[in-house]
mmCIF file with all atom_site columns, C-alpha atoms in Angstrom:
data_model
loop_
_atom_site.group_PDB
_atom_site.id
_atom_site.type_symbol
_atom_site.label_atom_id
_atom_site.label_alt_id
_atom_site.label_comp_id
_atom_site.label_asym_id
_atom_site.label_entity_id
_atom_site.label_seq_id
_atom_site.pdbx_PDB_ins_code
_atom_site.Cartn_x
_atom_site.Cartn_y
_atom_site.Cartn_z
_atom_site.occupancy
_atom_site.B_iso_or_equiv
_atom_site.pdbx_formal_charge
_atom_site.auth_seq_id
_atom_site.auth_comp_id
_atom_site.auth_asym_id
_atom_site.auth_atom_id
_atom_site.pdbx_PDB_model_num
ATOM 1   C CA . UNK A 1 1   ? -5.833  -13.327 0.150   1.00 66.00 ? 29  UNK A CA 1
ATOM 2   C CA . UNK A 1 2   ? -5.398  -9.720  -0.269  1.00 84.00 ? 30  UNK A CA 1
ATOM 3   C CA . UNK A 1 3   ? -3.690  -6.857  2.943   1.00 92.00 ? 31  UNK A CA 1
ATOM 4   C CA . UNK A 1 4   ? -6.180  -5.344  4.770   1.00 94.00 ? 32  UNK A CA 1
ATOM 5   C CA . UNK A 1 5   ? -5.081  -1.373  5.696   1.00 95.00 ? 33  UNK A CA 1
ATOM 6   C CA . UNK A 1 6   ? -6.618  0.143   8.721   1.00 96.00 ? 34  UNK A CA 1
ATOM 7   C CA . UNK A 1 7   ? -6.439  3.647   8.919   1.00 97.00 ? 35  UNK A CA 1
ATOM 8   C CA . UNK A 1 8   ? -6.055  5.591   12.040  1.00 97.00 ? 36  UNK A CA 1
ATOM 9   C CA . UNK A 1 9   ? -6.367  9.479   12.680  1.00 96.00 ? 37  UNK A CA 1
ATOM 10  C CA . UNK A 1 10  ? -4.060  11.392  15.442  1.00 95.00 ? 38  UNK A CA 1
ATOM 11  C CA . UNK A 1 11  ? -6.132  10.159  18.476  1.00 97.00 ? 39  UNK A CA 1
ATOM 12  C CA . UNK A 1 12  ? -5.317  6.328   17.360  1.00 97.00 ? 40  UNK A CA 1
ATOM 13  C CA . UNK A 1 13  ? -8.834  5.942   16.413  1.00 98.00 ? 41  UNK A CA 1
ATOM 14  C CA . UNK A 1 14  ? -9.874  3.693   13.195  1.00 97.00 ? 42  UNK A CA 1
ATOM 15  C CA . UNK A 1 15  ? -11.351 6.473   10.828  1.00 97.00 ? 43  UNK A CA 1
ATOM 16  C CA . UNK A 1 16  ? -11.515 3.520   8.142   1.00 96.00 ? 44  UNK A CA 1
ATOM 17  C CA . UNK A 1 17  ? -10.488 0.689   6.016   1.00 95.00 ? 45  UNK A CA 1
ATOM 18  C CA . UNK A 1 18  ? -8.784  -0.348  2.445   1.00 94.00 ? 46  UNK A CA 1
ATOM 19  C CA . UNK A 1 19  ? -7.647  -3.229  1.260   1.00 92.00 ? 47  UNK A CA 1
ATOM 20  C CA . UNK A 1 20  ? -4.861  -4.052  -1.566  1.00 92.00 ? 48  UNK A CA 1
ATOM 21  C CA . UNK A 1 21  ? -6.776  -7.547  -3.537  1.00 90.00 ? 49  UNK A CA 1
ATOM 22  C CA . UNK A 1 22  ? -5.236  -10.504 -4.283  1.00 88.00 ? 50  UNK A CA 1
ATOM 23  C CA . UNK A 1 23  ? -5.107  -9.381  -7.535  1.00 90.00 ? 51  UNK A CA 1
ATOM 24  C CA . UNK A 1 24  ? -3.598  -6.128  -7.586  1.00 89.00 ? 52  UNK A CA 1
ATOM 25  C CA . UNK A 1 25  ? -1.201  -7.667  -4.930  1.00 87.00 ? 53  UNK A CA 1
ATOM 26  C CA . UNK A 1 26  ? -0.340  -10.456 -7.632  1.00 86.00 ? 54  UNK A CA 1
ATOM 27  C CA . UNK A 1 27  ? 0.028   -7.394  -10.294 1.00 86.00 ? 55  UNK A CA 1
ATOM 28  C CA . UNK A 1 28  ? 2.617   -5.703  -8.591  1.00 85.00 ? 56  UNK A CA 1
ATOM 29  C CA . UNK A 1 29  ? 4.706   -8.722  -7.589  1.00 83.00 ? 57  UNK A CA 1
ATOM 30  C CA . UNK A 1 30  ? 4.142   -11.258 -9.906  1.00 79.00 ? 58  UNK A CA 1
ATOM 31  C CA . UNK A 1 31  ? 2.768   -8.982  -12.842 1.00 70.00 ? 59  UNK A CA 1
ATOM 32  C CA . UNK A 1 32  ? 4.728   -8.065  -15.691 1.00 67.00 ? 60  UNK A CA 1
ATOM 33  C CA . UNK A 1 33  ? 6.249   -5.252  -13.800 1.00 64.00 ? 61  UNK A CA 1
ATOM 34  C CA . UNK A 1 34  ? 9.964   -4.735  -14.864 1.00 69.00 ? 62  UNK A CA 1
ATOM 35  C CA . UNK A 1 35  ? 11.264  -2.585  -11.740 1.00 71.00 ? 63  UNK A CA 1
ATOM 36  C CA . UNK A 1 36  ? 14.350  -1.827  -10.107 1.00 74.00 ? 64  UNK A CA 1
ATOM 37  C CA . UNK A 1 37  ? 12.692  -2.627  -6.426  1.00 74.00 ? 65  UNK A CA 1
ATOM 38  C CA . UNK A 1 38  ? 15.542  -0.877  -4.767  1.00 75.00 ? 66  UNK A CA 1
ATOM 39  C CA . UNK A 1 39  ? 13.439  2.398   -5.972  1.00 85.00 ? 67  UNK A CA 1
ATOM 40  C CA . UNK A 1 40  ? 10.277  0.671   -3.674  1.00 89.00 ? 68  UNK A CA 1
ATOM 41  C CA . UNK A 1 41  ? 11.534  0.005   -0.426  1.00 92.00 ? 69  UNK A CA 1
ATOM 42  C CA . UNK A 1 42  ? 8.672   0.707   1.507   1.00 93.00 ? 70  UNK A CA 1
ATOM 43  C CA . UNK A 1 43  ? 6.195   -1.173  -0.622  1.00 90.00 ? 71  UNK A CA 1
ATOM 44  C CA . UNK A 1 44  ? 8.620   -4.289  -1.309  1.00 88.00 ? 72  UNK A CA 1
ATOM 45  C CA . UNK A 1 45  ? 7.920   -4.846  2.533   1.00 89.00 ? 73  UNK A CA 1
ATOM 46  C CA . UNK A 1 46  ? 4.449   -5.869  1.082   1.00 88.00 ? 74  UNK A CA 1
ATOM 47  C CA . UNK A 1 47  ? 5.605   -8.830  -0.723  1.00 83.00 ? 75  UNK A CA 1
ATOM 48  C CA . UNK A 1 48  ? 5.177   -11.524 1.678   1.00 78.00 ? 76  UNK A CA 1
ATOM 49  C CA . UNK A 1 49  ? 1.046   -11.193 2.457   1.00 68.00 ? 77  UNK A CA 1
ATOM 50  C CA . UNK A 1 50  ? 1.002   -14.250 4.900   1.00 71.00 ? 78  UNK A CA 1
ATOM 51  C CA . UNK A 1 51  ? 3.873   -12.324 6.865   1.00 77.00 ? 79  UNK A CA 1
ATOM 52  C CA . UNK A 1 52  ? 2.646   -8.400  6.063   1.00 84.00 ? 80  UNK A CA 1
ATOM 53  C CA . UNK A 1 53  ? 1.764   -6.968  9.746   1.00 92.00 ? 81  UNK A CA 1
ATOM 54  C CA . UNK A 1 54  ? 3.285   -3.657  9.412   1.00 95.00 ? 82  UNK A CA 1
ATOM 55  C CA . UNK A 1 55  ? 2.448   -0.050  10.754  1.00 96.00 ? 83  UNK A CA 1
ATOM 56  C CA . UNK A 1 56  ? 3.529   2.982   9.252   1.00 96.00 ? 84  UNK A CA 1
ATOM 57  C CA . UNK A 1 57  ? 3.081   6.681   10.638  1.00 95.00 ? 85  UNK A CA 1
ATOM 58  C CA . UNK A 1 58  ? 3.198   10.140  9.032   1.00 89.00 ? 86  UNK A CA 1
ATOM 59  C CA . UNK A 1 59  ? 6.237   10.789  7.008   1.00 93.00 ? 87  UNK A CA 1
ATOM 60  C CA . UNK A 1 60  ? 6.466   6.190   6.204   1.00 96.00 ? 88  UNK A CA 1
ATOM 61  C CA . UNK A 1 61  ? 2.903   6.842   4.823   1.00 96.00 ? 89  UNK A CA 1
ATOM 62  C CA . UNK A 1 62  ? 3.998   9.926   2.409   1.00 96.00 ? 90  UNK A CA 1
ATOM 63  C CA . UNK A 1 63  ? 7.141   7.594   1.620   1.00 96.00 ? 91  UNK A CA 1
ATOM 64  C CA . UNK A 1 64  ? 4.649   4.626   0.895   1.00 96.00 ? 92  UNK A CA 1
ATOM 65  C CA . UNK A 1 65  ? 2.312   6.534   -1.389  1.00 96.00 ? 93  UNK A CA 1
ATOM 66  C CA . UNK A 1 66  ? 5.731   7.944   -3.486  1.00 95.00 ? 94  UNK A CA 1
ATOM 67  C CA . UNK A 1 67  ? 6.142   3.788   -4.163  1.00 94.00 ? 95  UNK A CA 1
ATOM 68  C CA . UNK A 1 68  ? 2.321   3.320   -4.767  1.00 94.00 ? 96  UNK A CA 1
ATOM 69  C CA . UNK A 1 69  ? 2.682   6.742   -7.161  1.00 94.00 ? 97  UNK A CA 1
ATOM 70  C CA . UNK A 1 70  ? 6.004   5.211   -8.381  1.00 91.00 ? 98  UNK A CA 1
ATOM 71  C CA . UNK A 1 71  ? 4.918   1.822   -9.044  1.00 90.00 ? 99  UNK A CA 1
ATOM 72  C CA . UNK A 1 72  ? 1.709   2.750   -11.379 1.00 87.00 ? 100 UNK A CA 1
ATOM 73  C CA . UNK A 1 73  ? 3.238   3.133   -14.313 1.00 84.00 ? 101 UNK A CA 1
ATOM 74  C CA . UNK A 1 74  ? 4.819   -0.231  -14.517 1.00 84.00 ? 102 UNK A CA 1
ATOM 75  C CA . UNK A 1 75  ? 1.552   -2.169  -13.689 1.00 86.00 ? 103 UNK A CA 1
ATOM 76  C CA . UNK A 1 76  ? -1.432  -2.841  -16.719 1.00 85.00 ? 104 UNK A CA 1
ATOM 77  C CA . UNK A 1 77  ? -3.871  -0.233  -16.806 1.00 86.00 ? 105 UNK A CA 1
ATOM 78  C CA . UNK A 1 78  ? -6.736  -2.240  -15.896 1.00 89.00 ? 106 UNK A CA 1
ATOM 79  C CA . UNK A 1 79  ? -5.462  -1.488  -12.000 1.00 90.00 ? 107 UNK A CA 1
ATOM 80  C CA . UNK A 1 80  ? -5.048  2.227   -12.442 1.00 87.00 ? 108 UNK A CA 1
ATOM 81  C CA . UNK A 1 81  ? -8.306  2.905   -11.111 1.00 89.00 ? 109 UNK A CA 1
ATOM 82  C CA . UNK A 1 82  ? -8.038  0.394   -8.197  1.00 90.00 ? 110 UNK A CA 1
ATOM 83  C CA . UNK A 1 83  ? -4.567  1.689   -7.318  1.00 92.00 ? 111 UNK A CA 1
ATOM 84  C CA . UNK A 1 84  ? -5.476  5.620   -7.409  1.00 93.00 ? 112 UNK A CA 1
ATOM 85  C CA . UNK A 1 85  ? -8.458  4.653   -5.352  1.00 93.00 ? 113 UNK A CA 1
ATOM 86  C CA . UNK A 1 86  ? -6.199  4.019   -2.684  1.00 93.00 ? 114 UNK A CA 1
ATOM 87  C CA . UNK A 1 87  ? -3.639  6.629   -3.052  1.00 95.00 ? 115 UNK A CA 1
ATOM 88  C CA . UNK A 1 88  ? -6.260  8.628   -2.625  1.00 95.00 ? 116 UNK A CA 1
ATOM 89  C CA . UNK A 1 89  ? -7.731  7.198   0.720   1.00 94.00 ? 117 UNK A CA 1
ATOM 90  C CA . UNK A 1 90  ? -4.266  6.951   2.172   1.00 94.00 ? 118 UNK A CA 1
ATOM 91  C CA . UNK A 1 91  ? -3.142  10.514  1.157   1.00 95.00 ? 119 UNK A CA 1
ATOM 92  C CA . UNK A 1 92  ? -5.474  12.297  3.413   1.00 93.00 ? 120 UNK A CA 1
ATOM 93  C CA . UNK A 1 93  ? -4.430  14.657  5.989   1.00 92.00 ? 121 UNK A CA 1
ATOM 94  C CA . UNK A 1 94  ? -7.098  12.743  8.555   1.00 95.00 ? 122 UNK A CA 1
ATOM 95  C CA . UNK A 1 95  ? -4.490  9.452   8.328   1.00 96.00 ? 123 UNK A CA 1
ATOM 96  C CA . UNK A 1 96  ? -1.772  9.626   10.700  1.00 96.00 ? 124 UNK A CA 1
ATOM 97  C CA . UNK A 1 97  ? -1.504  5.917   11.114  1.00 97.00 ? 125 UNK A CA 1
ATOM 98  C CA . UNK A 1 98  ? -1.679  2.684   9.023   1.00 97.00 ? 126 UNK A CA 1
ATOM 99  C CA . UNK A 1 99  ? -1.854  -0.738  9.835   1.00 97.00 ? 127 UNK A CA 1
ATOM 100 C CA . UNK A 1 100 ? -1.251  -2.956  6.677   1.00 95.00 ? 128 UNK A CA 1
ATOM 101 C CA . UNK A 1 101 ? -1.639  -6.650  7.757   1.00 93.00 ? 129 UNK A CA 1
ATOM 102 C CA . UNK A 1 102 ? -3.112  -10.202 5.739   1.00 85.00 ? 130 UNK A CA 1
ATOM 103 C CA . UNK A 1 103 ? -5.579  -12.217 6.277   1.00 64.00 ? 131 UNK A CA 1
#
């Protein structure tokens, strides 16, 4: 079961959709990432995806991409491409709001 991430735009209006997979989910958490979590606290509220329902705004979203930015390096290349994908997506000027939730 991977997080589904709805992205909003200023009006509150669903401009699109992402989703973090099961696997890159498992990477992150249960990969062989050696990390001081401390340094992720915005994406260490991602841990739990059967309890992940959590919105965040403007400056939460830059604060969430610095983890997603921070977090790359630890995680096996193989998910580089899935992980920029959606740093990309999110860090668009369009997305004011997102809603990260699981299945």
């Amino acid at each position: 079961m991977g997080l589904d991430i709805l992205l909003f735009d200023k009006d509150n209006k669903i401009i699109g959709q992402k989703e973090i997979t099961l696997s890159l989910h498992e990477e992150i958490f249960n990969g062989k990432t050696k990390c001081n979590w401390s340094n992720f606290p915005y994406l260490k509220k991602l841990k739990d995806d059967y309890k992940t329902n959590i919105i965040f705004t403007d400056n939460e979203i830059k604060a969430f991409l610095d983890d997603l930015m921070g977090i790359k390096s630890f995680l096996d290349e193989g998910y580089e491409s899935k992980l920029s994908s959606l740093i990309k997506d999110l860090d668009n000027k369009s997305v004011y709001k997102i809603h990260i939730a699981g299945d």
